[in-house]
Amino acid sequence: MSVSSPKFDPAKFRELLCAAIIMHELPFRFVEYVGIRAVFAYLCADVPNISRNTAKNDMVKMYKREKERMKFVLTSIPGRVCLTSDLWTSLATDGYMCVTAHFIDANWVLQKRVLNFCFMPPPHNGVSLFEKVYKLLSMWGIENKIFCVTLDNASSNDISVDMLRTQLKNKKALVCNGEFFHLRCCAHILNLVVQDGLKEIDVVVQKIRESIKYVRGSQGRKKSFYESVKQMDLDGKKGLRQDVPTRWNSTFLMLQSARSYRRAFQHLELTDYNFKHCPTGGEWEKAEKIKKFLAVFYDATLVFSGTKYPTANLYFPQVFIVYFTLKKESDSEDEYMRKMADQMLVKFEKYWIEFSIVLAIAVVLDPRYKLPFIDWCYQKLYGYASSLQYLKVREKLFALFGEYVSNVSAPSISSEMAGRATQETEEQYANEGSFFMMQEFDSFHSMDMGRQAQKTQLELYLDEPRVDRNAKLDILAFWKGNEFRYPELVAMARDVLSIPVSTVASESTFSVGGRVIDQFRSALKPDVVEALVCSRDWLYADIELAQSQLEELTEDIMNMNINKDEHMEDTSSMGPSISSNPVS
């Protein structure tokens, strides 16, 4: 048996093998597996056997090559770079620092690249963190390209970011003298707020938790419960979810799943005398209130934790809804809801006061919202005292834009062309009075055009009608399409929209636990861990992004087909239609 293929290239084989180890996170000893070597030998008798050490060395060479390529990418992007940084721990309790760059490339695609995943020995204080980060920025050659750093709320981060800001300010490397340099992780803040409010769980949550535990306690109980589900004609495929104390989102999902089976639980209470935890009708209503309340935080956290789309422009609308909900529930007649909202409101307002205005600027750069949305939000929150907040945002918006304004003047019409145009105009009017009357109009129009020409690109953008708020807008495509109209404003939008409002993906956001490196990587040397983590990110980030976009496109197409089918069903139920066009 033979396989038709080009001439075997040992170097190419080793490169592909190394890439597979990185992509699939395989152990280096994979190349020494007897079964794998047998497969290779069957495909080609000339395949050289390599050791785990050789595979590791090949991986390090690939890492160094990709690192040089990454340096070129960072130095050639048109805008600035935003950073996130967080700490990880191995199973051996070794500390690692992960530094990630976020930027919008020349094709207006949001990119996220892990720059370093480096060993971080104690102490993990502010000075040590600053020294490490600044050394890394210098190594990458991007210390003059940083726009914003997003970090969680550790006190050591506050110290390190202040030192980093001072260092970069001395180099005159920051926009607006570093005023918008530091951003606190918004998802982390929401997590702290909700955890504070859920310290005292209401009795109804306890009852639902115990009810689910009871049902899942034995096969017999499960069978009885699903009989109740059938009796109540409910969908049994949704299933029940048990919550986990350290993940508040699981409490929300538990309440959401239990709500669908309310009548089944009530039926089980009638048929199973040992089932003692079923909530009363009033308690189910309270559970629904708690679920709706937590849904606001759940939705906001998912939005903040996105990595495939800009999140900076989505912050202000989401936080406004959260703040407004907290204020509303703090006046609730329900004592538990009021107490929970009050606890959360105290924590929330502590961080709201310190929130970065650059995130208000970001929503202004969303053509669906602009400045009127900021004005409306502050009026809803503060009433007559809102004007100062609004004017502050407007002032900072124009100050930031001033950093991007160039001194390039617009081309003017030559005097020769202007003279020729005047001569042609005079010949059109035989009556001298008519000519001077129309000249007065020209003068009036020139004044109007002069006022228009004096407007900045930012003012022209703000004067344009807003895009429909319900439109499914690709904000990066919008600004890409305006590169020639508003080049200075587009440069500002590119930097602002690259700001990540969260340091973590959604699956990590809801947990109060730290980030832990898996068992395989914990057994490796720190430099090898960094090479593996970074290489995988650099080599396959674009592939994963393309796969994500394909999945989104497929979902859109499926939704479109479903809507089309529903429309066809609706029209068919109305009876046959008469077509004006004959069908051949």
C-alpha positions as semicolon CSV with decimal commas, in nm:
position;residue;x (nm);y (nm);z (nm)
1;M;0,000;0,000;0,000
2;S;0,137;0,345;-0,090
3;V;0,034;0,700;-0,023
4;S;0,061;0,947;-0,311
5;S;0,246;1,250;-0,172
6;P;0,535;1,488;-0,245
7;K;0,886;1,389;-0,144
8;F;0,918;1,356;0,233
9;D;1,079;1,662;0,399
10;P;1,211;1,583;0,750
11;A;1,229;1,955;0,844
12;K;0,869;2,014;0,739
13;F;0,761;1,702;0,928
14;R;0,918;1,828;1,251
15;E;0,763;2,172;1,206
16;L;0,416;2,022;1,158
17;L;0,467;1,791;1,455
18;C;0,573;2,086;1,671
19;A;0,272;2,289;1,557
20;A;0,041;1,998;1,647
21;I;0,192;1,974;1,996
22;I;0,132;2,347;2,048
23;M;-0,218;2,352;1,897
24;H;-0,354;2,050;2,082
25;E;-0,155;2,107;2,403
26;L;0,008;1,764;2,378
27;P;0,287;1,653;2,612
28;F;0,635;1,645;2,458
29;R;0,656;1,272;2,526
30;F;0,384;1,232;2,263
31;V;0,663;1,192;2,004
32;E;0,796;0,890;2,196
33;Y;0,465;0,700;2,210
34;V;0,513;0,359;2,050
35;G;0,177;0,374;1,875
36;I;0,244;0,719;1,727
37;R;0,586;0,614;1,602
38;A;0,425;0,308;1,439
39;V;0,178;0,534;1,254
40;F;0,459;0,760;1,132
41;A;0,671;0,461;1,020
42;Y;0,375;0,317;0,831
43;L;0,321;0,640;0,639
44;C;0,690;0,683;0,562
45;A;0,975;0,450;0,651
46;D;1,219;0,744;0,642
47;V;1,054;0,928;0,933
48;P;1,323;0,999;1,194
49;N;1,232;0,928;1,555
50;I;1,284;1,232;1,778
51;S;1,299;1,256;2,155
52;R;1,087;1,469;2,385
53;N;1,383;1,705;2,437
54;T;1,419;1,755;2,061
55;A;1,047;1,829;2,036
56;K;1,080;2,083;2,317
57;N;1,378;2,251;2,147
58;D;1,185;2,270;1,819
59;M;0,899;2,436;2,005
60;V;1,130;2,697;2,161
61;K;1,276;2,778;1,816
62;M;0,925;2,826;1,679
63;Y;0,840;3,049;1,977
64;K;1,142;3,274;1,912
65;R;1,054;3,301;1,543
66;E;0,694;3,394;1,616
67;K;0,805;3,641;1,881
68;E;1,004;3,839;1,622
69;R;0,701;3,835;1,394
70;M;0,484;3,960;1,680
71;K;0,726;4,247;1,746
72;F;0,689;4,357;1,385
73;V;0,308;4,343;1,410
74;L;0,305;4,561;1,723
75;T;0,535;4,825;1,576
76;S;0,343;4,844;1,248
77;I;-0,018;4,878;1,371
78;P;-0,169;5,222;1,297
79;G;-0,302;5,293;1,647
80;R;-0,210;5,247;2,010
81;V;-0,213;4,934;2,225
82;C;-0,422;4,861;2,535
83;L;-0,306;4,612;2,796
84;T;-0,459;4,374;3,046
85;S;-0,261;4,194;3,312
86;D;-0,350;3,929;3,569
87;L;-0,176;3,679;3,794
88;W;-0,197;3,300;3,769
89;T;-0,084;3,027;4,007
90;S;0,056;2,683;3,927
91;L;-0,028;2,371;4,128
92;A;0,315;2,415;4,285
93;T;0,198;2,766;4,395
94;D;0,441;2,939;4,157
95;G;0,318;3,279;4,040
96;Y;0,285;3,379;3,674
97;M;0,196;3,712;3,517
98;C;-0,005;3,717;3,196
99;V;0,021;4,039;2,992
100;T;-0,215;4,069;2,695
101;A;-0,220;4,333;2,420
102;H;-0,547;4,455;2,267
103;F;-0,546;4,661;1,947
104;I;-0,736;4,727;1,625
105;D;-0,532;4,637;1,318
106;A;-0,513;4,808;0,979
107;N;-0,815;4,607;0,858
108;W;-1,023;4,723;1,155
109;V;-1,027;4,384;1,324
110;L;-1,003;4,375;1,704
111;Q;-0,698;4,169;1,798
112;K;-0,595;4,017;2,130
113;R;-0,246;3,872;2,176
114;V;-0,076;3,728;2,484
115;L;0,260;3,906;2,499
116;N;0,402;3,728;2,802
117;F;0,314;3,451;3,042
118;C;0,616;3,487;3,264
119;F;0,727;3,354;3,599
120;M;0,657;3,604;3,878
121;P;0,845;3,522;4,199
122;P;0,742;3,684;4,529
123;P;0,690;3,952;4,640
124;H;0,387;4,040;4,428
125;N;0,384;4,402;4,545
126;G;0,333;4,717;4,341
127;V;0,702;4,789;4,285
128;S;0,775;4,435;4,162
129;L;0,476;4,439;3,927
130;F;0,578;4,777;3,785
131;E;0,937;4,669;3,724
132;K;0,823;4,351;3,551
133;V;0,566;4,520;3,326
134;Y;0,791;4,810;3,227
135;K;1,073;4,569;3,141
136;L;0,834;4,375;2,918
137;L;0,707;4,690;2,743
138;S;1,064;4,799;2,672
139;M;1,150;4,454;2,539
140;W;0,856;4,469;2,297
141;G;0,937;4,830;2,201
142;I;0,583;4,956;2,269
143;E;0,636;5,177;2,574
144;N;0,545;5,480;2,356
145;K;0,230;5,318;2,213
146;I;0,028;5,239;2,527
147;F;-0,319;5,396;2,555
148;C;-0,480;5,223;2,854
149;V;-0,416;4,946;3,108
150;T;-0,709;4,743;3,248
151;L;-0,643;4,574;3,584
152;D;-0,842;4,421;3,868
153;N;-0,884;4,594;4,205
154;A;-0,582;4,463;4,395
155;S;-0,405;4,739;4,591
156;S;-0,071;4,628;4,444
157;N;-0,210;4,706;4,098
158;D;-0,294;5,062;4,203
159;I;0,066;5,119;4,312
160;S;0,218;4,959;4,002
161;V;-0,005;5,150;3,760
162;D;0,075;5,483;3,929
163;M;0,447;5,412;3,895
164;L;0,402;5,303;3,533
165;R;0,199;5,616;3,452
166;T;0,468;5,839;3,605
167;Q;0,742;5,664;3,408
168;L;0,556;5,694;3,077
169;K;0,452;6,054;3,148
170;N;0,819;6,145;3,191
171;K;0,877;6,004;2,842
172;K;0,576;6,206;2,713
173;A;0,436;5,878;2,584
174;L;0,075;5,905;2,706
175;V;-0,237;6,066;2,561
176;C;-0,376;6,353;2,774
177;N;-0,085;6,314;3,013
178;G;-0,211;5,973;3,125
179;E;-0,556;6,089;3,240
180;F;-0,724;5,785;3,081
181;F;-0,437;5,544;3,143
182;H;-0,586;5,322;3,416
183;L;-0,914;5,132;3,400
184;R;-1,049;4,898;3,667
185;C;-1,183;4,563;3,547
186;C;-1,559;4,625;3,522
187;A;-1,653;4,256;3,532
188;H;-1,452;4,215;3,851
189;I;-1,630;4,513;4,007
190;L;-1,973;4,370;3,922
191;N;-1,868;4,037;4,071
192;L;-1,771;4,208;4,398
193;V;-2,098;4,403;4,404
194;V;-2,316;4,094;4,356
195;Q;-2,116;3,881;4,601
196;D;-2,171;4,154;4,860
197;G;-2,547;4,150;4,802
198;L;-2,579;3,772;4,814
199;K;-2,411;3,727;5,152
200;E;-2,752;3,679;5,306
201;I;-2,944;3,438;5,085
202;D;-3,322;3,461;5,113
203;V;-3,514;3,158;5,244
204;V;-3,675;3,103;4,904
205;V;-3,333;3,053;4,742
206;Q;-3,252;2,800;5,014
207;K;-3,581;2,619;4,949
208;I;-3,520;2,598;4,574
209;R;-3,165;2,478;4,635
210;E;-3,289;2,205;4,872
211;S;-3,570;2,111;4,632
212;I;-3,325;2,048;4,350
213;K;-3,094;1,856;4,584
214;Y;-3,389;1,639;4,688
215;V;-3,495;1,562;4,331
216;R;-3,140;1,478;4,224
217;G;-3,076;1,272;4,538
218;S;-3,179;0,935;4,391
219;Q;-3,295;0,774;4,067
220;G;-3,637;0,710;4,220
221;R;-3,688;1,078;4,301
222;K;-3,570;1,180;3,954
223;K;-3,825;0,942;3,803
224;S;-4,103;1,079;4,024
225;F;-4,012;1,435;3,935
226;Y;-4,012;1,368;3,561
227;E;-4,350;1,201;3,598
228;S;-4,468;1,530;3,748
229;V;-4,308;1,713;3,455
230;K;-4,508;1,498;3,212
231;Q;-4,828;1,540;3,412
232;M;-4,790;1,919;3,393
233;D;-4,708;1,897;3,020
234;L;-4,370;2,071;3,064
235;D;-4,053;2,046;2,857
236;G;-3,824;1,799;3,035
237;K;-3,521;1,876;2,817
238;K;-3,429;2,201;2,992
239;G;-3,321;2,027;3,310
240;L;-3,250;2,155;3,661
241;R;-2,926;2,328;3,755
242;Q;-2,766;2,313;4,099
243;D;-2,580;2,626;4,207
244;V;-2,222;2,650;4,332
245;P;-2,159;2,882;4,631
246;T;-1,847;3,043;4,480
247;R;-2,017;3,130;4,148
248;W;-2,307;3,373;4,180
249;N;-2,412;3,322;3,819
250;S;-2,495;2,960;3,906
251;T;-2,751;3,091;4,159
252;F;-2,911;3,295;3,880
253;L;-2,910;2,996;3,643
254;M;-3,054;2,774;3,919
255;L;-3,345;3,015;3,973
256;Q;-3,395;3,041;3,598
257;S;-3,412;2,662;3,553
258;A;-3,635;2,608;3,859
259;R;-3,883;2,869;3,735
260;S;-3,961;2,650;3,431
261;Y;-4,056;2,360;3,660
262;R;-4,256;2,547;3,923
263;R;-4,577;2,349;3,854
264;A;-4,382;2,020;3,852
265;F;-4,244;2,092;4,200
266;Q;-4,593;2,179;4,322
267;H;-4,728;1,854;4,174
268;L;-4,444;1,655;4,336
269;E;-4,534;1,807;4,672
270;L;-4,882;1,656;4,640
271;T;-4,760;1,308;4,540
272;D;-4,444;1,273;4,753
273;Y;-4,503;1,324;5,126
274;N;-4,128;1,327;5,195
275;F;-4,077;1,637;4,979
276;K;-4,087;1,921;5,234
277;H;-3,900;2,207;5,063
278;C;-4,138;2,325;4,793
279;P;-4,170;2,707;4,795
280;T;-4,514;2,861;4,843
281;G;-4,683;3,065;4,572
282;G;-4,560;3,389;4,727
283;E;-4,207;3,253;4,755
284;W;-4,205;3,160;4,387
285;E;-4,298;3,520;4,307
286;K;-4,009;3,641;4,523
287;A;-3,773;3,398;4,345
288;E;-3,883;3,550;4,015
289;K;-3,797;3,899;4,147
290;I;-3,450;3,785;4,256
291;K;-3,393;3,615;3,919
292;K;-3,490;3,927;3,724
293;F;-3,269;4,136;3,951
294;L;-2,965;3,911;3,901
295;A;-3,032;3,890;3,525
296;V;-2,926;4,254;3,490
297;F;-2,584;4,176;3,637
298;Y;-2,555;3,849;3,449
299;D;-2,620;4,013;3,112
300;A;-2,381;4,300;3,185
301;T;-2,102;4,063;3,291
302;L;-2,137;3,858;2,973
303;V;-2,116;4,175;2,763
304;F;-1,812;4,306;2,953
305;S;-1,629;3,974;2,920
306;G;-1,649;3,955;2,541
307;T;-1,321;3,920;2,353
308;K;-1,438;3,905;1,989
309;Y;-1,594;4,252;1,978
310;P;-1,526;4,599;2,126
311;T;-1,664;4,635;2,478
312;A;-1,573;4,997;2,562
313;N;-1,877;5,142;2,380
314;L;-2,108;4,892;2,554
315;Y;-2,001;4,980;2,908
316;F;-2,206;5,294;2,972
317;P;-2,548;5,157;2,860
318;Q;-2,498;4,840;3,065
319;V;-2,378;5,019;3,378
320;F;-2,660;5,271;3,353
321;I;-2,912;4,983;3,357
322;V;-2,735;4,828;3,658
323;Y;-2,724;5,157;3,850
324;F;-3,085;5,244;3,768
325;T;-3,199;4,894;3,876
326;L;-3,014;4,922;4,207
327;K;-3,167;5,262;4,280
328;K;-3,514;5,135;4,192
329;E;-3,485;4,822;4,411
330;S;-3,344;5,024;4,703
331;D;-3,696;5,173;4,727
332;S;-3,865;4,833;4,700
333;E;-4,143;4,736;4,940
334;D;-3,985;4,390;4,969
335;E;-3,752;4,408;5,269
336;Y;-3,511;4,144;5,138
337;M;-3,483;4,303;4,792
338;R;-3,439;4,648;4,948
339;K;-3,170;4,526;5,187
340;M;-2,984;4,341;4,912
341;A;-3,001;4,641;4,677
342;D;-2,882;4,879;4,952
343;Q;-2,576;4,664;5,023
344;M;-2,492;4,643;4,655
345;L;-2,556;5,012;4,595
346;V;-2,300;5,117;4,857
347;K;-2,032;4,903;4,692
348;F;-2,137;5,006;4,341
349;E;-2,132;5,380;4,410
350;K;-1,783;5,350;4,556
351;Y;-1,658;5,235;4,215
352;W;-1,900;5,447;4,009
353;I;-1,744;5,765;4,150
354;E;-1,402;5,647;4,031
355;F;-1,512;5,520;3,688
356;S;-1,300;5,630;3,393
357;I;-1,461;5,901;3,180
358;V;-1,301;5,743;2,874
359;L;-1,582;5,484;2,885
360;A;-1,841;5,761;2,860
361;I;-1,641;5,895;2,564
362;A;-1,654;5,547;2,411
363;V;-2,034;5,543;2,400
364;V;-2,031;5,887;2,235
365;L;-1,826;5,725;1,958
366;D;-2,110;5,476;1,906
367;P;-2,332;5,644;1,641
368;R;-2,641;5,488;1,800
369;Y;-2,594;5,689;2,121
370;K;-2,360;5,993;2,101
371;L;-2,384;6,277;2,355
372;P;-2,766;6,279;2,394
373;F;-2,748;5,935;2,557
374;I;-2,497;6,059;2,816
375;D;-2,720;6,359;2,887
376;W;-3,031;6,141;2,922
377;C;-2,860;5,887;3,152
378;Y;-2,733;6,152;3,389
379;Q;-3,075;6,318;3,398
380;K;-3,236;5,985;3,490
381;L;-2,980;5,926;3,765
382;Y;-2,924;6,275;3,906
383;G;-3,218;6,489;3,792
384;Y;-3,142;6,861;3,788
385;A;-2,787;6,804;3,914
386;S;-2,697;6,615;3,596
387;S;-2,563;6,908;3,390
388;L;-2,225;6,919;3,567
389;Q;-2,162;6,550;3,497
390;Y;-2,264;6,590;3,134
391;L;-2,047;6,898;3,078
392;K;-1,751;6,719;3,235
393;V;-1,781;6,433;2,985
394;R;-1,819;6,677;2,696
395;E;-1,512;6,872;2,808
396;K;-1,299;6,556;2,835
397;L;-1,427;6,435;2,498
398;F;-1,309;6,748;2,319
399;A;-0,982;6,751;2,515
400;L;-0,906;6,395;2,405
401;F;-0,997;6,475;2,046
402;G;-0,756;6,771;2,061
403;E;-0,471;6,521;2,106
404;Y;-0,550;6,373;1,765
405;V;-0,609;6,692;1,567
406;S;-0,348;6,745;1,296
407;N;-0,237;7,074;1,145
408;V;-0,318;6,966;0,789
409;S;-0,533;7,228;0,618
410;A;-0,795;7,156;0,355
411;P;-0,703;7,233;-0,011
412;S;-0,829;7,569;-0,136
413;I;-0,946;7,685;-0,479
414;S;-0,678;7,869;-0,676
415;S;-0,721;8,243;-0,745
416;E;-0,710;8,178;-1,120
417;M;-1,003;7,938;-1,100
418;A;-1,192;8,176;-0,870
419;G;-1,139;8,468;-1,111
420;R;-1,256;8,265;-1,409
421;A;-1,567;8,161;-1,217
422;T;-1,646;8,528;-1,133
423;Q;-1,607;8,633;-1,497
424;E;-1,843;8,360;-1,614
425;T;-2,097;8,467;-1,351
426;E;-2,095;8,834;-1,459
427;E;-2,168;8,735;-1,818
428;Q;-2,482;8,548;-1,709
429;Y;-2,653;8,869;-1,585
430;A;-2,732;9,154;-1,827
431;N;-2,888;9,359;-1,546
432;E;-2,627;9,499;-1,305
433;G;-2,875;9,510;-1,015
434;S;-2,953;9,141;-1,051
435;F;-2,582;9,061;-1,049
436;F;-2,519;9,246;-0,720
437;M;-2,833;9,095;-0,566
438;M;-2,702;8,744;-0,635
439;Q;-2,359;8,848;-0,506
440;E;-2,527;8,921;-0,174
441;F;-2,653;8,562;-0,172
442;D;-2,300;8,439;-0,248
443;S;-2,170;8,638;0,048
444;F;-2,443;8,495;0,274
445;H;-2,369;8,141;0,155
446;S;-1,994;8,193;0,204
447;M;-2,052;8,290;0,566
448;D;-2,259;7,976;0,618
449;M;-1,996;7,759;0,451
450;G;-1,729;7,930;0,658
451;R;-1,908;7,839;0,978
452;Q;-1,941;7,481;0,853
453;A;-1,573;7,466;0,753
454;Q;-1,470;7,587;1,099
455;K;-1,637;7,289;1,262
456;T;-1,409;7,010;1,376
457;Q;-1,452;6,651;1,263
458;L;-1,588;6,570;1,608
459;E;-1,852;6,845;1,584
460;L;-1,953;6,734;1,235
461;Y;-1,991;6,375;1,359
462;L;-2,199;6,484;1,659
463;D;-2,424;6,695;1,434
464;E;-2,510;6,399;1,212
465;P;-2,833;6,210;1,292
466;R;-2,788;5,910;1,516
467;V;-2,809;5,558;1,375
468;D;-3,118;5,362;1,482
469;R;-3,042;5,227;1,830
470;N;-3,193;4,889;1,743
471;A;-2,974;4,847;1,437
472;K;-2,729;4,557;1,450
473;L;-2,431;4,783;1,400
474;D;-2,074;4,669;1,339
475;I;-1,907;4,967;1,504
476;L;-1,561;4,887;1,364
477;A;-1,704;4,869;1,011
478;F;-1,873;5,205;1,071
479;W;-1,547;5,378;1,159
480;K;-1,358;5,199;0,884
481;G;-1,608;5,345;0,638
482;N;-1,543;5,697;0,772
483;E;-1,161;5,692;0,753
484;F;-1,151;5,948;0,470
485;R;-1,427;6,172;0,609
486;Y;-1,297;6,196;0,966
487;P;-0,931;6,083;0,969
488;E;-0,849;6,247;1,304
489;L;-1,167;6,132;1,476
490;V;-1,120;5,782;1,333
491;A;-0,770;5,768;1,486
492;M;-0,920;5,851;1,826
493;A;-1,202;5,597;1,782
494;R;-0,951;5,326;1,693
495;D;-0,768;5,372;2,024
496;V;-1,074;5,418;2,246
497;L;-1,264;5,120;2,103
498;S;-0,966;4,891;2,160
499;I;-1,000;4,934;2,539
500;P;-1,110;4,607;2,707
501;V;-1,338;4,672;3,004
502;S;-1,258;4,331;3,155
503;T;-0,938;4,137;3,217
504;V;-1,103;3,794;3,200
505;A;-1,330;3,586;2,979
506;S;-1,685;3,524;3,098
507;E;-1,623;3,172;3,226
508;S;-1,374;3,312;3,481
509;T;-1,567;3,624;3,571
510;F;-1,830;3,476;3,802
511;S;-1,588;3,285;4,024
512;V;-1,431;3,414;4,343
513;G;-1,143;3,167;4,301
514;G;-0,813;3,254;4,135
515;R;-0,674;3,142;3,800
516;V;-0,484;2,815;3,824
517;I;-0,250;2,659;3,566
518;D;-0,334;2,298;3,474
519;Q;-0,138;1,996;3,590
520;F;0,053;1,948;3,262
521;R;0,192;2,302;3,249
522;S;0,257;2,313;3,624
523;A;0,516;2,036;3,577
524;L;0,715;2,234;3,317
525;K;0,985;2,495;3,361
526;P;0,857;2,855;3,354
527;D;1,031;2,947;3,026
528;V;0,877;2,643;2,855
529;V;0,532;2,731;2,993
530;E;0,561;3,083;2,851
531;A;0,678;2,954;2,512
532;L;0,384;2,712;2,489
533;V;0,116;2,960;2,598
534;C;0,239;3,247;2,380
535;S;0,311;3,034;2,072
536;R;-0,037;2,885;2,076
537;D;-0,191;3,230;2,101
538;W;0,023;3,380;1,823
539;L;-0,015;3,087;1,584
540;Y;-0,384;3,014;1,621
541;A;-0,558;3,331;1,745
542;D;-0,662;3,426;1,389
543;I;-0,792;3,074;1,323
544;E;-1,001;3,080;1,641
545;L;-1,133;3,428;1,554
546;A;-1,229;3,312;1,204
547;Q;-1,401;3,005;1,351
548;S;-1,593;3,227;1,595
549;Q;-1,703;3,459;1,312
550;L;-1,810;3,157;1,104
551;E;-2,019;3,027;1,394
552;E;-2,183;3,370;1,436
553;L;-2,256;3,386;1,061
554;T;-2,402;3,034;1,066
555;E;-2,620;3,130;1,363
556;D;-2,742;3,442;1,180
557;I;-2,825;3,236;0,869
558;M;-3,010;2,976;1,078
559;N;-3,208;3,249;1,253
560;M;-3,287;3,404;0,917
561;N;-3,412;3,068;0,785
562;I;-3,621;3,013;1,098
563;N;-3,777;3,358;1,061
564;K;-3,838;3,287;0,693
565;D;-4,006;2,955;0,775
566;E;-4,221;3,123;1,040
567;H;-4,317;3,391;0,789
568;M;-4,411;3,125;0,531
569;E;-4,625;2,946;0,791
570;D;-4,798;3,272;0,879
571;T;-4,872;3,357;0,514
572;S;-4,985;3,002;0,430
573;S;-5,231;3,008;0,720
574;M;-5,390;3,317;0,566
575;G;-5,496;3,114;0,261
576;P;-5,369;3,107;-0,096
577;S;-5,234;3,433;-0,236
578;I;-5,283;3,564;-0,590
579;S;-4,964;3,637;-0,780
580;S;-4,953;3,912;-1,042
581;N;-4,669;3,736;-1,223
582;P;-4,741;3,416;-1,417
583;V;-4,531;3,115;-1,325
584;S;-4,377;2,940;-1,622
